[in-house]
């Protein structure tokens, strides 16, 4: 979705009226503002990544009626809106915070819609068993099963390289009781392929031993793998926005003010001593980013430092570059020239 440039209050109102219940990001900018130029790139990437979000740009000093309406006093400034209501705001070029705000707004919007449109139990159960091509209803999670039967069926699926999603029945008693009647199967775990019950542990174990499990799940497994590929493409787009969200971007454990590991503490000290202005992302707040960025960058550890969207390296690399006087030349001048 392209960024829409608004030139009047009337145009903005018309756009927001068409987006009742949907999320819109309004970006206030000025031609003379250097941080706005970088954030314009971030907004453009966001418009491409989040198809359900409309991104609107307002030149604050030229379209002052809109800026005055929302009491915008400086640029860059951002409003996250649901319909015509402002639900969050940001002043400054903090791209990571902007992404967090948008993702929270989308999550809250979806949760509200789900609650308003909560279907009858049977409809909900039908949706759950079709939530993924291969769906396991179990006690606990694959990483932390809460009963021996669930632990055994997870091991069988992993041994046969079956990609699957799971639902923890201990988290929802309505589902736990209702699924027994829905499936006419009184115990857990329960395994489904393409929305149809395969069976419990004994059935799955027997099929695996007889070599029938792979054949029975083949169509569902193929669909699951295609879905995984699509999810990876979506994550790749999200990571592309994050690593480019500031001229110098540090992915770390914790924050610069309160690092949560020694390596993160050391790299923050190096950047501060070198006079580098940088933004950060706390990987402890988002497991998907924490795991996905390792593959995205082909770098297995944290912290990770990026310049103009490209990986510089981890602590050892950054430390060596700083000691050799080679760090600053690798970074965009806008991130350090004013302090040196």
mmCIF file of C-alpha atoms in Angstrom:
data_model
loop_
_atom_site.group_PDB
_atom_site.id
_atom_site.type_symbol
_atom_site.label_atom_id
_atom_site.label_comp_id
_atom_site.label_asym_id
_atom_site.label_seq_id
_atom_site.Cartn_x
_atom_site.Cartn_y
_atom_site.Cartn_z
ATOM 1 C CA UNK A 1 0.000 0.000 0.000
ATOM 2 C CA UNK A 2 1.399 3.403 -0.973
ATOM 3 C CA UNK A 3 1.776 6.367 1.382
ATOM 4 C CA UNK A 4 -1.060 8.891 0.919
ATOM 5 C CA UNK A 5 -0.085 12.584 1.021
ATOM 6 C CA UNK A 6 -2.873 14.602 2.650
ATOM 7 C CA UNK A 7 -3.345 18.289 1.814
ATOM 8 C CA UNK A 8 -6.370 19.260 3.954
ATOM 9 C CA UNK A 9 -8.488 18.400 6.973
ATOM 10 C CA UNK A 10 -11.326 17.444 4.663
ATOM 11 C CA UNK A 11 -9.178 14.942 2.772
ATOM 12 C CA UNK A 12 -7.952 13.379 6.031
ATOM 13 C CA UNK A 13 -11.497 13.151 7.410
ATOM 14 C CA UNK A 14 -12.710 11.455 4.249
ATOM 15 C CA UNK A 15 -9.906 8.912 4.435
ATOM 16 C CA UNK A 16 -10.469 8.180 8.133
ATOM 17 C CA UNK A 17 -14.227 7.857 7.603
ATOM 18 C CA UNK A 18 -13.574 5.033 5.181
ATOM 19 C CA UNK A 19 -11.383 3.242 7.753
ATOM 20 C CA UNK A 20 -13.745 2.816 10.704
ATOM 21 C CA UNK A 21 -12.186 0.186 12.967
ATOM 22 C CA UNK A 22 -8.972 0.070 10.907
ATOM 23 C CA UNK A 23 -5.490 1.353 11.787
ATOM 24 C CA UNK A 24 -4.011 4.463 10.161
ATOM 25 C CA UNK A 25 -0.577 5.998 10.803
ATOM 26 C CA UNK A 26 -0.433 9.771 10.284
ATOM 27 C CA UNK A 27 3.114 11.071 9.772
ATOM 28 C CA UNK A 28 3.888 14.785 10.207
ATOM 29 C CA UNK A 29 7.081 15.938 8.474
ATOM 30 C CA UNK A 30 8.958 18.973 7.199
ATOM 31 C CA UNK A 31 11.303 19.389 4.243
ATOM 32 C CA UNK A 32 14.110 20.964 6.308
ATOM 33 C CA UNK A 33 14.102 18.231 9.005
ATOM 34 C CA UNK A 34 16.951 15.714 8.554
ATOM 35 C CA UNK A 35 15.413 12.964 10.787
ATOM 36 C CA UNK A 36 12.217 13.232 8.722
ATOM 37 C CA UNK A 37 14.086 12.070 5.638
ATOM 38 C CA UNK A 38 15.071 8.846 7.350
ATOM 39 C CA UNK A 39 11.628 8.323 8.865
ATOM 40 C CA UNK A 40 10.045 8.840 5.455
ATOM 41 C CA UNK A 41 11.920 5.714 4.327
ATOM 42 C CA UNK A 42 10.691 3.853 7.405
ATOM 43 C CA UNK A 43 7.078 4.871 6.729
ATOM 44 C CA UNK A 44 7.364 3.748 3.104
ATOM 45 C CA UNK A 45 8.697 0.353 4.228
ATOM 46 C CA UNK A 46 5.914 0.103 6.790
ATOM 47 C CA UNK A 47 3.285 0.832 4.142
ATOM 48 C CA UNK A 48 4.634 -2.044 2.070
ATOM 49 C CA UNK A 49 4.939 -4.448 5.009
ATOM 50 C CA UNK A 50 1.635 -3.904 6.833
ATOM 51 C CA UNK A 51 -1.072 -4.209 4.193
ATOM 52 C CA UNK A 52 -3.843 -3.612 6.734
ATOM 53 C CA UNK A 53 -2.363 -0.262 7.817
ATOM 54 C CA UNK A 54 -2.871 2.981 5.887
ATOM 55 C CA UNK A 55 0.074 5.396 6.075
ATOM 56 C CA UNK A 56 -0.686 9.093 5.643
ATOM 57 C CA UNK A 57 1.914 11.875 5.307
ATOM 58 C CA UNK A 58 1.196 15.485 6.273
ATOM 59 C CA UNK A 59 3.691 18.301 5.616
ATOM 60 C CA UNK A 60 3.187 19.993 8.978
ATOM 61 C CA UNK A 61 4.124 23.593 8.121
ATOM 62 C CA UNK A 62 2.383 23.634 4.751
ATOM 63 C CA UNK A 63 -0.823 21.948 5.962
ATOM 64 C CA UNK A 64 -0.886 23.683 9.326
ATOM 65 C CA UNK A 65 -4.642 23.212 9.818
ATOM 66 C CA UNK A 66 -4.089 19.471 10.254
ATOM 67 C CA UNK A 67 -1.057 19.980 12.514
ATOM 68 C CA UNK A 68 -2.997 22.438 14.703
ATOM 69 C CA UNK A 69 -5.979 20.085 14.912
ATOM 70 C CA UNK A 70 -3.811 17.400 16.496
ATOM 71 C CA UNK A 71 -1.594 19.857 18.418
ATOM 72 C CA UNK A 72 1.565 18.773 16.602
ATOM 73 C CA UNK A 73 4.393 21.051 17.746
ATOM 74 C CA UNK A 74 7.460 19.314 16.291
ATOM 75 C CA UNK A 75 8.517 16.921 13.559
ATOM 76 C CA UNK A 76 8.749 14.095 12.968
ATOM 77 C CA UNK A 77 5.551 13.227 14.823
ATOM 78 C CA UNK A 78 3.247 10.248 14.416
ATOM 79 C CA UNK A 79 -0.332 9.421 15.309
ATOM 80 C CA UNK A 80 -1.648 5.869 15.368
ATOM 81 C CA UNK A 81 -5.393 6.054 14.794
ATOM 82 C CA UNK A 82 -8.297 3.622 14.812
ATOM 83 C CA UNK A 83 -10.953 5.230 12.688
ATOM 84 C CA UNK A 84 -10.951 8.867 13.798
ATOM 85 C CA UNK A 85 -9.675 8.151 17.319
ATOM 86 C CA UNK A 86 -6.027 8.662 18.278
ATOM 87 C CA UNK A 87 -4.904 5.566 20.208
ATOM 88 C CA UNK A 88 -1.156 6.273 20.398
ATOM 89 C CA UNK A 89 1.351 8.950 19.447
ATOM 90 C CA UNK A 90 5.073 9.451 19.046
ATOM 91 C CA UNK A 91 7.309 12.502 18.808
ATOM 92 C CA UNK A 92 10.770 11.966 17.337
ATOM 93 C CA UNK A 93 12.604 9.606 14.999
ATOM 94 C CA UNK A 94 12.213 6.423 17.044
ATOM 95 C CA UNK A 95 11.454 3.866 14.349
ATOM 96 C CA UNK A 96 11.553 0.870 16.678
ATOM 97 C CA UNK A 97 8.971 2.444 18.956
ATOM 98 C CA UNK A 98 6.792 3.262 15.941
ATOM 99 C CA UNK A 99 6.849 -0.374 14.806
ATOM 100 C CA UNK A 100 5.971 -1.515 18.350
ATOM 101 C CA UNK A 101 3.037 0.926 18.466
ATOM 102 C CA UNK A 102 1.662 -0.226 15.123
ATOM 103 C CA UNK A 103 1.984 -3.919 15.968
ATOM 104 C CA UNK A 104 0.294 -3.384 19.346
ATOM 105 C CA UNK A 105 -2.536 -1.458 17.675
ATOM 106 C CA UNK A 106 -3.042 -4.247 15.139
ATOM 107 C CA UNK A 107 -2.982 -6.881 17.873
ATOM 108 C CA UNK A 108 -5.476 -4.972 20.034
ATOM 109 C CA UNK A 109 -7.681 -4.309 17.024
ATOM 110 C CA UNK A 110 -7.753 -7.988 16.143
ATOM 111 C CA UNK A 111 -8.425 -9.004 19.751
ATOM 112 C CA UNK A 112 -11.356 -6.590 19.984
ATOM 113 C CA UNK A 113 -12.776 -7.833 16.699
ATOM 114 C CA UNK A 114 -12.361 -11.444 17.795
ATOM 115 C CA UNK A 115 -14.166 -10.777 21.073
ATOM 116 C CA UNK A 116 -17.018 -8.929 19.335
ATOM 117 C CA UNK A 117 -17.398 -11.690 16.800
ATOM 118 C CA UNK A 118 -16.748 -14.678 19.047
ATOM 119 C CA UNK A 119 -18.534 -17.545 17.324
ATOM 120 C CA UNK A 120 -20.535 -20.391 18.887
ATOM 121 C CA UNK A 121 -18.414 -23.172 20.367
ATOM 122 C CA UNK A 122 -18.893 -25.597 17.480
ATOM 123 C CA UNK A 123 -17.877 -22.938 14.959
ATOM 124 C CA UNK A 124 -14.873 -22.065 17.096
ATOM 125 C CA UNK A 125 -13.807 -25.714 17.382
ATOM 126 C CA UNK A 126 -14.141 -26.195 13.639
ATOM 127 C CA UNK A 127 -11.920 -23.169 13.139
ATOM 128 C CA UNK A 128 -9.360 -24.462 15.640
ATOM 129 C CA UNK A 129 -8.997 -27.926 14.101
ATOM 130 C CA UNK A 130 -8.453 -26.182 10.750
ATOM 131 C CA UNK A 131 -6.122 -23.546 12.201
ATOM 132 C CA UNK A 132 -3.109 -25.332 10.728
ATOM 133 C CA UNK A 133 -2.771 -28.209 8.251
ATOM 134 C CA UNK A 134 -1.513 -30.440 11.080
ATOM 135 C CA UNK A 135 -3.011 -29.536 14.446
ATOM 136 C CA UNK A 136 -2.244 -31.143 17.809
ATOM 137 C CA UNK A 137 -4.467 -30.617 20.863
ATOM 138 C CA UNK A 138 -2.351 -31.445 23.884
ATOM 139 C CA UNK A 139 -1.663 -30.675 27.526
ATOM 140 C CA UNK A 140 1.054 -28.035 27.610
ATOM 141 C CA UNK A 141 3.186 -27.000 24.653
ATOM 142 C CA UNK A 142 5.593 -28.910 22.393
ATOM 143 C CA UNK A 143 8.511 -27.400 24.324
ATOM 144 C CA UNK A 144 6.940 -28.104 27.725
ATOM 145 C CA UNK A 145 4.395 -30.950 27.619
ATOM 146 C CA UNK A 146 2.298 -31.307 30.747
ATOM 147 C CA UNK A 147 1.644 -35.058 30.515
ATOM 148 C CA UNK A 148 3.481 -38.142 29.317
ATOM 149 C CA UNK A 149 1.049 -38.905 26.477
ATOM 150 C CA UNK A 150 1.471 -35.399 25.035
ATOM 151 C CA UNK A 151 5.248 -35.690 25.362
ATOM 152 C CA UNK A 152 5.269 -38.994 23.444
ATOM 153 C CA UNK A 153 3.114 -37.797 20.547
ATOM 154 C CA UNK A 154 5.238 -34.656 20.153
ATOM 155 C CA UNK A 155 8.343 -36.878 19.962
ATOM 156 C CA UNK A 156 6.728 -39.035 17.248
ATOM 157 C CA UNK A 157 5.815 -36.023 15.124
ATOM 158 C CA UNK A 158 9.279 -34.520 15.487
ATOM 159 C CA UNK A 159 10.938 -37.863 14.682
ATOM 160 C CA UNK A 160 8.947 -37.949 11.443
ATOM 161 C CA UNK A 161 9.717 -34.274 10.649
ATOM 162 C CA UNK A 162 6.032 -33.360 10.679
ATOM 163 C CA UNK A 163 5.472 -29.579 10.922
ATOM 164 C CA UNK A 164 2.533 -28.932 13.232
ATOM 165 C CA UNK A 165 0.813 -26.322 15.334
ATOM 166 C CA UNK A 166 -0.611 -26.993 18.773
ATOM 167 C CA UNK A 167 -3.300 -25.865 21.180
ATOM 168 C CA UNK A 168 -2.861 -26.169 24.933
ATOM 169 C CA UNK A 169 -6.197 -27.507 26.190
ATOM 170 C CA UNK A 170 -5.221 -26.593 29.756
ATOM 171 C CA UNK A 171 -5.547 -22.927 28.773
ATOM 172 C CA UNK A 172 -9.211 -23.142 27.750
ATOM 173 C CA UNK A 173 -11.612 -25.443 29.585
ATOM 174 C CA UNK A 174 -14.432 -24.717 27.129
ATOM 175 C CA UNK A 175 -12.325 -26.092 24.274
ATOM 176 C CA UNK A 176 -11.035 -28.944 26.426
ATOM 177 C CA UNK A 177 -14.527 -30.230 27.185
ATOM 178 C CA UNK A 178 -16.173 -29.299 23.906
ATOM 179 C CA UNK A 179 -13.625 -30.972 21.643
ATOM 180 C CA UNK A 180 -14.320 -34.359 23.234
ATOM 181 C CA UNK A 181 -17.910 -34.196 21.959
ATOM 182 C CA UNK A 182 -16.995 -32.494 18.683
ATOM 183 C CA UNK A 183 -14.516 -35.241 17.777
ATOM 184 C CA UNK A 184 -16.282 -38.083 19.623
ATOM 185 C CA UNK A 185 -12.890 -38.798 21.198
ATOM 186 C CA UNK A 186 -12.773 -38.739 25.017
ATOM 187 C CA UNK A 187 -9.060 -38.291 25.724
ATOM 188 C CA UNK A 188 -6.030 -36.158 24.870
ATOM 189 C CA UNK A 189 -3.841 -35.646 22.954
ATOM 190 C CA UNK A 190 -5.776 -35.460 19.663
ATOM 191 C CA UNK A 191 -4.111 -35.059 16.263
ATOM 192 C CA UNK A 192 -5.858 -33.548 13.223
ATOM 193 C CA UNK A 193 -4.811 -33.418 9.575
ATOM 194 C CA UNK A 194 -6.594 -30.946 7.283
ATOM 195 C CA UNK A 195 -9.312 -30.575 9.916
ATOM 196 C CA UNK A 196 -10.005 -34.297 10.274
ATOM 197 C CA UNK A 197 -9.255 -36.352 13.362
ATOM 198 C CA UNK A 198 -6.337 -38.761 12.944
ATOM 199 C CA UNK A 199 -6.519 -40.076 16.500
ATOM 200 C CA UNK A 200 -4.800 -40.063 19.859
ATOM 201 C CA UNK A 201 -1.410 -41.326 20.959
ATOM 202 C CA UNK A 202 -2.102 -45.041 20.447
ATOM 203 C CA UNK A 203 -3.433 -44.538 16.901
ATOM 204 C CA UNK A 204 -0.609 -42.193 15.889
ATOM 205 C CA UNK A 205 2.010 -44.499 17.422
ATOM 206 C CA UNK A 206 0.628 -47.513 15.546
ATOM 207 C CA UNK A 207 0.478 -45.617 12.243
ATOM 208 C CA UNK A 208 4.088 -44.486 12.720
ATOM 209 C CA UNK A 209 5.245 -48.043 13.437
ATOM 210 C CA UNK A 210 3.393 -49.367 10.374
ATOM 211 C CA UNK A 211 4.775 -46.626 8.128
ATOM 212 C CA UNK A 212 1.309 -45.164 7.517
ATOM 213 C CA UNK A 213 1.628 -41.818 9.315
ATOM 214 C CA UNK A 214 3.612 -40.016 6.607
ATOM 215 C CA UNK A 215 1.151 -41.103 3.910
ATOM 216 C CA UNK A 216 -1.906 -40.123 5.955
ATOM 217 C CA UNK A 217 -0.504 -36.655 6.661
ATOM 218 C CA UNK A 218 1.213 -36.038 3.304
ATOM 219 C CA UNK A 219 -1.280 -33.463 1.886
ATOM 220 C CA UNK A 220 -1.497 -31.634 5.215
ATOM 221 C CA UNK A 221 2.279 -31.640 5.655
ATOM 222 C CA UNK A 222 2.771 -30.178 2.177
ATOM 223 C CA UNK A 223 0.323 -27.379 2.983
ATOM 224 C CA UNK A 224 2.024 -26.770 6.337
ATOM 225 C CA UNK A 225 5.392 -26.358 4.651
ATOM 226 C CA UNK A 226 3.963 -23.883 2.149
ATOM 227 C CA UNK A 227 2.443 -21.932 5.046
ATOM 228 C CA UNK A 228 5.811 -21.877 6.826
ATOM 229 C CA UNK A 229 7.447 -20.444 3.713
ATOM 230 C CA UNK A 230 4.837 -17.665 3.577
ATOM 231 C CA UNK A 231 5.346 -16.883 7.284
ATOM 232 C CA UNK A 232 9.100 -16.668 6.747
ATOM 233 C CA UNK A 233 8.545 -14.183 3.918
ATOM 234 C CA UNK A 234 6.389 -12.037 6.234
ATOM 235 C CA UNK A 235 9.014 -12.183 9.002
ATOM 236 C CA UNK A 236 11.743 -11.279 6.510
ATOM 237 C CA UNK A 237 9.792 -8.137 5.552
ATOM 238 C CA UNK A 238 9.371 -7.185 9.227
ATOM 239 C CA UNK A 239 13.093 -7.649 9.903
ATOM 240 C CA UNK A 240 13.974 -5.601 6.819
ATOM 241 C CA UNK A 241 12.003 -2.690 8.300
ATOM 242 C CA UNK A 242 13.591 -3.067 11.736
ATOM 243 C CA UNK A 243 17.241 -3.230 10.665
ATOM 244 C CA UNK A 244 16.687 -0.130 8.502
ATOM 245 C CA UNK A 245 14.670 1.773 11.097
ATOM 246 C CA UNK A 246 17.615 3.990 12.129
ATOM 247 C CA UNK A 247 20.967 4.893 10.529
ATOM 248 C CA UNK A 248 22.663 2.854 13.286
ATOM 249 C CA UNK A 249 20.572 0.112 14.853
ATOM 250 C CA UNK A 250 21.586 -2.117 17.779
ATOM 251 C CA UNK A 251 19.767 -5.354 18.580
ATOM 252 C CA UNK A 252 20.546 -6.153 22.190
ATOM 253 C CA UNK A 253 19.271 -7.715 25.392
ATOM 254 C CA UNK A 254 17.645 -4.964 27.392
ATOM 255 C CA UNK A 255 18.015 -1.248 26.740
ATOM 256 C CA UNK A 256 21.059 1.072 26.606
ATOM 257 C CA UNK A 257 20.055 2.379 30.036
ATOM 258 C CA UNK A 258 19.547 -1.124 31.455
ATOM 259 C CA UNK A 259 21.401 -3.822 29.481
ATOM 260 C CA UNK A 260 20.426 -7.382 30.395
ATOM 261 C CA UNK A 261 23.743 -9.066 29.593
ATOM 262 C CA UNK A 262 27.439 -8.224 29.771
ATOM 263 C CA UNK A 263 27.964 -8.291 25.995
ATOM 264 C CA UNK A 264 25.155 -5.793 25.436
ATOM 265 C CA UNK A 265 26.536 -3.599 28.211
ATOM 266 C CA UNK A 266 29.993 -3.585 26.606
ATOM 267 C CA UNK A 267 28.824 -2.737 23.082
ATOM 268 C CA UNK A 268 26.668 0.122 24.409
ATOM 269 C CA UNK A 269 29.725 1.482 26.232
ATOM 270 C CA UNK A 270 31.827 1.302 23.037
ATOM 271 C CA UNK A 271 29.202 3.144 20.995
ATOM 272 C CA UNK A 272 28.749 5.797 23.680
ATOM 273 C CA UNK A 273 32.512 6.298 24.050
ATOM 274 C CA UNK A 274 32.785 6.640 20.272
ATOM 275 C CA UNK A 275 30.045 9.280 20.218
ATOM 276 C CA UNK A 276 27.700 7.186 18.089
ATOM 277 C CA UNK A 277 24.007 8.034 18.100
ATOM 278 C CA UNK A 278 22.025 4.816 17.725
ATOM 279 C CA UNK A 279 18.601 3.291 18.155
ATOM 280 C CA UNK A 280 17.998 -0.091 19.686
ATOM 281 C CA UNK A 281 15.624 -3.043 19.786
ATOM 282 C CA UNK A 282 15.301 -5.223 22.884
ATOM 283 C CA UNK A 283 15.243 -8.790 21.529
ATOM 284 C CA UNK A 284 13.923 -10.071 24.863
ATOM 285 C CA UNK A 285 10.574 -8.436 24.066
ATOM 286 C CA UNK A 286 9.965 -10.358 20.823
ATOM 287 C CA UNK A 287 10.949 -14.060 20.519
ATOM 288 C CA UNK A 288 10.080 -14.061 16.805
ATOM 289 C CA UNK A 289 12.565 -11.278 16.095
ATOM 290 C CA UNK A 290 15.136 -12.820 18.449
ATOM 291 C CA UNK A 291 15.149 -16.129 16.579
ATOM 292 C CA UNK A 292 14.419 -14.829 13.092
ATOM 293 C CA UNK A 293 17.190 -12.232 13.017
ATOM 294 C CA UNK A 294 19.818 -14.945 13.511
ATOM 295 C CA UNK A 295 18.879 -16.521 10.189
ATOM 296 C CA UNK A 296 18.217 -13.143 8.522
ATOM 297 C CA UNK A 297 21.737 -11.914 9.319
ATOM 298 C CA UNK A 298 23.454 -15.306 9.364
ATOM 299 C CA UNK A 299 24.826 -14.260 12.762
ATOM 300 C CA UNK A 300 24.036 -16.603 15.667
ATOM 301 C CA UNK A 301 24.538 -14.368 18.714
ATOM 302 C CA UNK A 302 23.644 -11.013 20.227
ATOM 303 C CA UNK A 303 24.199 -8.115 20.290
ATOM 304 C CA UNK A 304 24.131 -7.274 16.567
ATOM 305 C CA UNK A 305 24.944 -3.824 15.156
ATOM 306 C CA UNK A 306 23.578 -2.554 11.822
ATOM 307 C CA UNK A 307 24.448 0.513 9.761
ATOM 308 C CA UNK A 308 22.081 1.624 6.999
ATOM 309 C CA UNK A 309 20.382 -1.757 7.225
ATOM 310 C CA UNK A 310 23.577 -3.782 6.838
ATOM 311 C CA UNK A 311 25.161 -5.939 9.532
ATOM 312 C CA UNK A 312 28.398 -4.556 11.001
ATOM 313 C CA UNK A 313 28.883 -7.400 13.478
ATOM 314 C CA UNK A 314 28.696 -8.390 17.116
ATOM 315 C CA UNK A 315 30.658 -7.263 20.161
ATOM 316 C CA UNK A 316 34.025 -8.714 19.134
ATOM 317 C CA UNK A 317 33.864 -7.180 15.647
ATOM 318 C CA UNK A 318 32.709 -3.787 16.920
ATOM 319 C CA UNK A 319 35.358 -3.776 19.657
ATOM 320 C CA UNK A 320 38.112 -4.592 17.164
ATOM 321 C CA UNK A 321 36.891 -1.912 14.729
ATOM 322 C CA UNK A 322 36.769 0.687 17.515
ATOM 323 C CA UNK A 323 40.264 -0.151 18.759
ATOM 324 C CA UNK A 324 41.613 0.125 15.222
ATOM 325 C CA UNK A 325 39.890 3.434 14.544
ATOM 326 C CA UNK A 326 37.808 1.807 11.817
ATOM 327 C CA UNK A 327 34.345 1.894 13.393
ATOM 328 C CA UNK A 328 33.193 5.433 12.602
ATOM 329 C CA UNK A 329 34.128 5.301 8.891
ATOM 330 C CA UNK A 330 31.813 2.292 8.560
ATOM 331 C CA UNK A 331 28.857 4.153 10.071
ATOM 332 C CA UNK A 332 26.679 6.866 8.469
ATOM 333 C CA UNK A 333 28.107 10.293 9.246
ATOM 334 C CA UNK A 334 24.720 11.476 10.525
ATOM 335 C CA UNK A 335 25.180 9.090 13.460
ATOM 336 C CA UNK A 336 28.455 10.534 14.721
ATOM 337 C CA UNK A 337 29.775 13.622 12.960
ATOM 338 C CA UNK A 338 27.905 16.080 15.231
ATOM 339 C CA UNK A 339 29.632 14.665 18.324
ATOM 340 C CA UNK A 340 33.196 14.500 16.978
#
